Amino acid sequence: MAFRNYILVCGGTACESSRADQIYQNLLEECKAQGVADEVQVVKTGCFGFCEQGPIVKILPEDSFYVKVKPEDAKELISEHIIKGREVTRLLYDKESSRKHAKVEDIKFYQKQFRIVLRNCGFIDPENIDEYIAREGYQALEKALFEMTSEDIIEELKTAGLRGRGGAGFPTWMKWNFSRQVANDTKYVVCNADEGDPGAYMDRSTLEGDPHSVLEAMTICGKTIGAHRGFIYIRAEYPLAIHRLEIAMKQAREYGLLGENILGSGFDFDIEIRLGAGAFVCGEETALLQSIEGKRGMPQPRPPFPAVKGLWGKPTVINNVETWANIPVIITKGGNWFNKIGTSDSKGTKVFALTGKIRNSGLVEVPMGTTLREIIYDIGGGIAHDKKFKAVQTGGPSGGVITDESLDTPIDFGSLIRIGSMMGSGGMIVMDEDDCIVDVAKFYLNFSVDESCGKCAPCRIGGRSLCNILEKITVGNGTLKDLDTLEAIGEAMKKGSLCALGQTTPNPVLSSIKHFKDEYLAHIVDKSCPSGTCKKLITYSINAEKCIGCTACARKCPVAAISGERKQVHIIDQSICIKCGVCMETCKFGAVEIH
Amino acid sequence: MAKMTLEELRKLRDQKQGEMQKRDIEGKDSRIVIGMGTCGIAAGAKPVLDAFLAALEEKHIDNVSVTQTGCMGLCYVEPTIEVIVPGMPDVIYGKVDAATARKIVEQHIIGKQLVTDHMFDRPAADIIKKDGGK
Ligand SMILES: Cc1cc2nc3c(=O)[nH]c(=O)nc-3n(C[C@H](O)[C@H](O)[C@H](O)COP(=O)(O)O)c2cc1C
Ligand code: SF4
Ligand code: SF4
Ligand code: FES
């Protein structure tokens, strides 16, 4: 049976929430109704990474990329594209272009990307194990079980140069080797799918779009270190990812790829899912293991490292979802293949979740060594609404801001640290001229302080003090001495906190002071917020020369702070104004100004 | 499906791989484009499309994608198809039926020889002399 068309419908979380499932159902219905059900295969895939433009429907082999599709468009897609062979232009991403086709390969968003981790996302049906198998799936497991020794596998990872994608960038082979060398009957393999970094969702998308890649990799690790049980620790807020994992595990067990005597090799390995409640600190590996044991998720002193003494005191390899997803490809294609991609410091690719004031937000996978400029301008399409770029935050609440002078740095683990930030899990939030740097620092700081487990004083008390000082600055009560205090507390927290949460909490504040001291000074000395974000520091007023007395603002003001006769200049009563900004949005003549 | 052995897994992969490769457009350098406008469909483009798919599958050819387009403007010789193979001129064939489809696969795609008796446009006659039937 040969299909003449394949319709790929995105089944990622973002598209699902905008009714992708209904689109999928309607397409199936329409195929039947229009008599092409036997010739067209409709597949629900994982995330295409282009969520901003979702729901996405891609039709092959024409490679037509349809965006913002609605369930009612199904009929036309079938009757026009499938039956008559005419693309439905109004739904194409690239409508304006003179080219007839909006091919995926022509879309800039995809041009500089290189997909290893997301190789199957947006292509296969994640709920059908056969499709994974058809794309070299479980071939790495075959090799690991029947052709390679544990030493061979570790050697391959070492050649590859894979470093952990969960944040710290620890060499994966070393971790595996530690666990392998400890003599113990019981060992464990853990997948860290906690993903608590605000703005990050690459792990969720990987699990939703290609769950078998993680199951296969964990089984390979089990064979390498001599473990028979694995756990996937995933936050309960990821119901679709959990659902797809459960289906994948069931299918793998039925096929004998998980469970007892895998593929007749005599090796047993099985995996269980453990749900996390969504506490950020539970993503820290020692806290995570505590949580799996049923205890409160609090970080523990290291050493001993989990690789030696982890879950229930047994040697435990814990890796991040993205780290796992790389492993089958490394085993299949070889460490040498992987080693050629990336920089001398960091090999392979990294998936980033590009969000904020960017034209094309989405998931992007690029070779290590790609510059931030390429990611933001070539892939991301630049700053939305033609505003001016201000900074980009990588590393989430543990990282720092990067300004335009560093945009041409090829990014890898080492270079990001050198420019004052870090890789983290791959969140990348772009800020424009309308963002207030003090406000952004306050946002991250509040996040970390809320998520602190409270065990150590520097993190618990220091974080709270930093928050209070920033609050003081944003309401106009800051003093110059506060800047020194912020730095002093920050340094103390870096030194005195047990885990990386406390150690990195001050980073966004310290790095923003370093790069945007003028903006802090404006808040403290001039009592003004240059971007007009900090409400206490701004006043709205009406420019008498521009106001024509149309009364539009006065009618919209929720607290009746604006007075003035028709055709007369209007005035804002500052004692009543709540600074909501409605008048400014309403005025068509640009008469309302912000200071 | 019951638990598999290594051999069974490999067999399943081989079998499914072909199916997935058809979906994948990467590495497909050749293309057969079928005119599926109203005139084309009326003239029998549909069975032609099926014939191409069947012939490609039968001959285990996986570097050719079969796509469709609207009317090519040669309605008098429908069904029309265009064949694009690297290193050969792009050719539009007309009055194609299932048997011609098979011939095009065997002679043009595999044999790299033009099927001259069905050519109605592109390449012009002089190119045929130079390149065709070499
Ligand atoms: C506060 C905190 C939160 C973390 N959250 C995560 C997380 O959500 N996912 C993750 O994979 N690693 C997280 N990590 C890193 C883990 O401790 C650990 O380094 C990682 O799981 C190791 O896997 P890798 O070697 O594959 O990177 C976090 C670390 C800290 C300190
Ligand atoms: S540094 Fe903070 S989060 Fe980490 S263990 Fe100490 S109190 Fe808990
Ligand atoms: S900012 Fe809001 S409250 Fe103040 S004058 Fe304008 S509309 Fe009224
Ligand atoms: S969820 Fe559909 S493109 Fe990301």
Tab-separated table of C-alpha atoms and ligand atoms in Angstrom, chain A residues 540 553 556-562 572-573 576-584 592, ligand 3:
chain	number	residue	atom	x	y	z
A	540	TYR	CA	1.012	60.094	32.798
A	553	CYS	CA	-9.360	59.261	27.260
A	556	LYS	CA	-12.077	55.299	29.113
A	557	CYS	CA	-10.290	56.170	32.375
A	558	PRO	CA	-11.474	53.605	34.947
A	559	VAL	CA	-11.127	55.991	37.891
A	560	ALA	CA	-12.313	59.229	36.265
A	561	ALA	CA	-8.961	60.926	36.800
A	562	ILE	CA	-9.195	62.933	33.581
A	572	ILE	CA	-4.950	64.166	34.572
A	573	ASP	CA	-5.383	64.457	38.329
A	576	ILE	CA	-6.494	59.900	41.478
A	577	CYS	CA	-4.583	58.282	38.588
A	578	ILE	CA	-3.781	54.594	39.129
A	579	LYS	CA	-1.331	54.507	36.171
A	580	CYS	CA	-3.127	51.877	34.209
A	581	GLY	CA	-2.065	53.360	30.866
A	582	VAL	CA	-5.482	53.110	29.256
A	583	CYS	CA	-5.539	56.795	28.309
A	584	MET	CA	-2.267	56.460	26.466
A	592	VAL	CA	-0.779	61.309	26.522
C	3	SF4	S1	-3.304	56.128	33.385
C	3	SF4	FE1	-5.278	55.134	33.688
C	3	SF4	S2	-5.977	55.998	35.632
C	3	SF4	FE2	-4.343	57.336	34.947
C	3	SF4	S3	-5.374	58.932	33.815
C	3	SF4	FE3	-4.803	57.393	32.293
C	3	SF4	S4	-6.602	56.093	32.156
C	3	SF4	FE4	-6.855	57.278	34.022
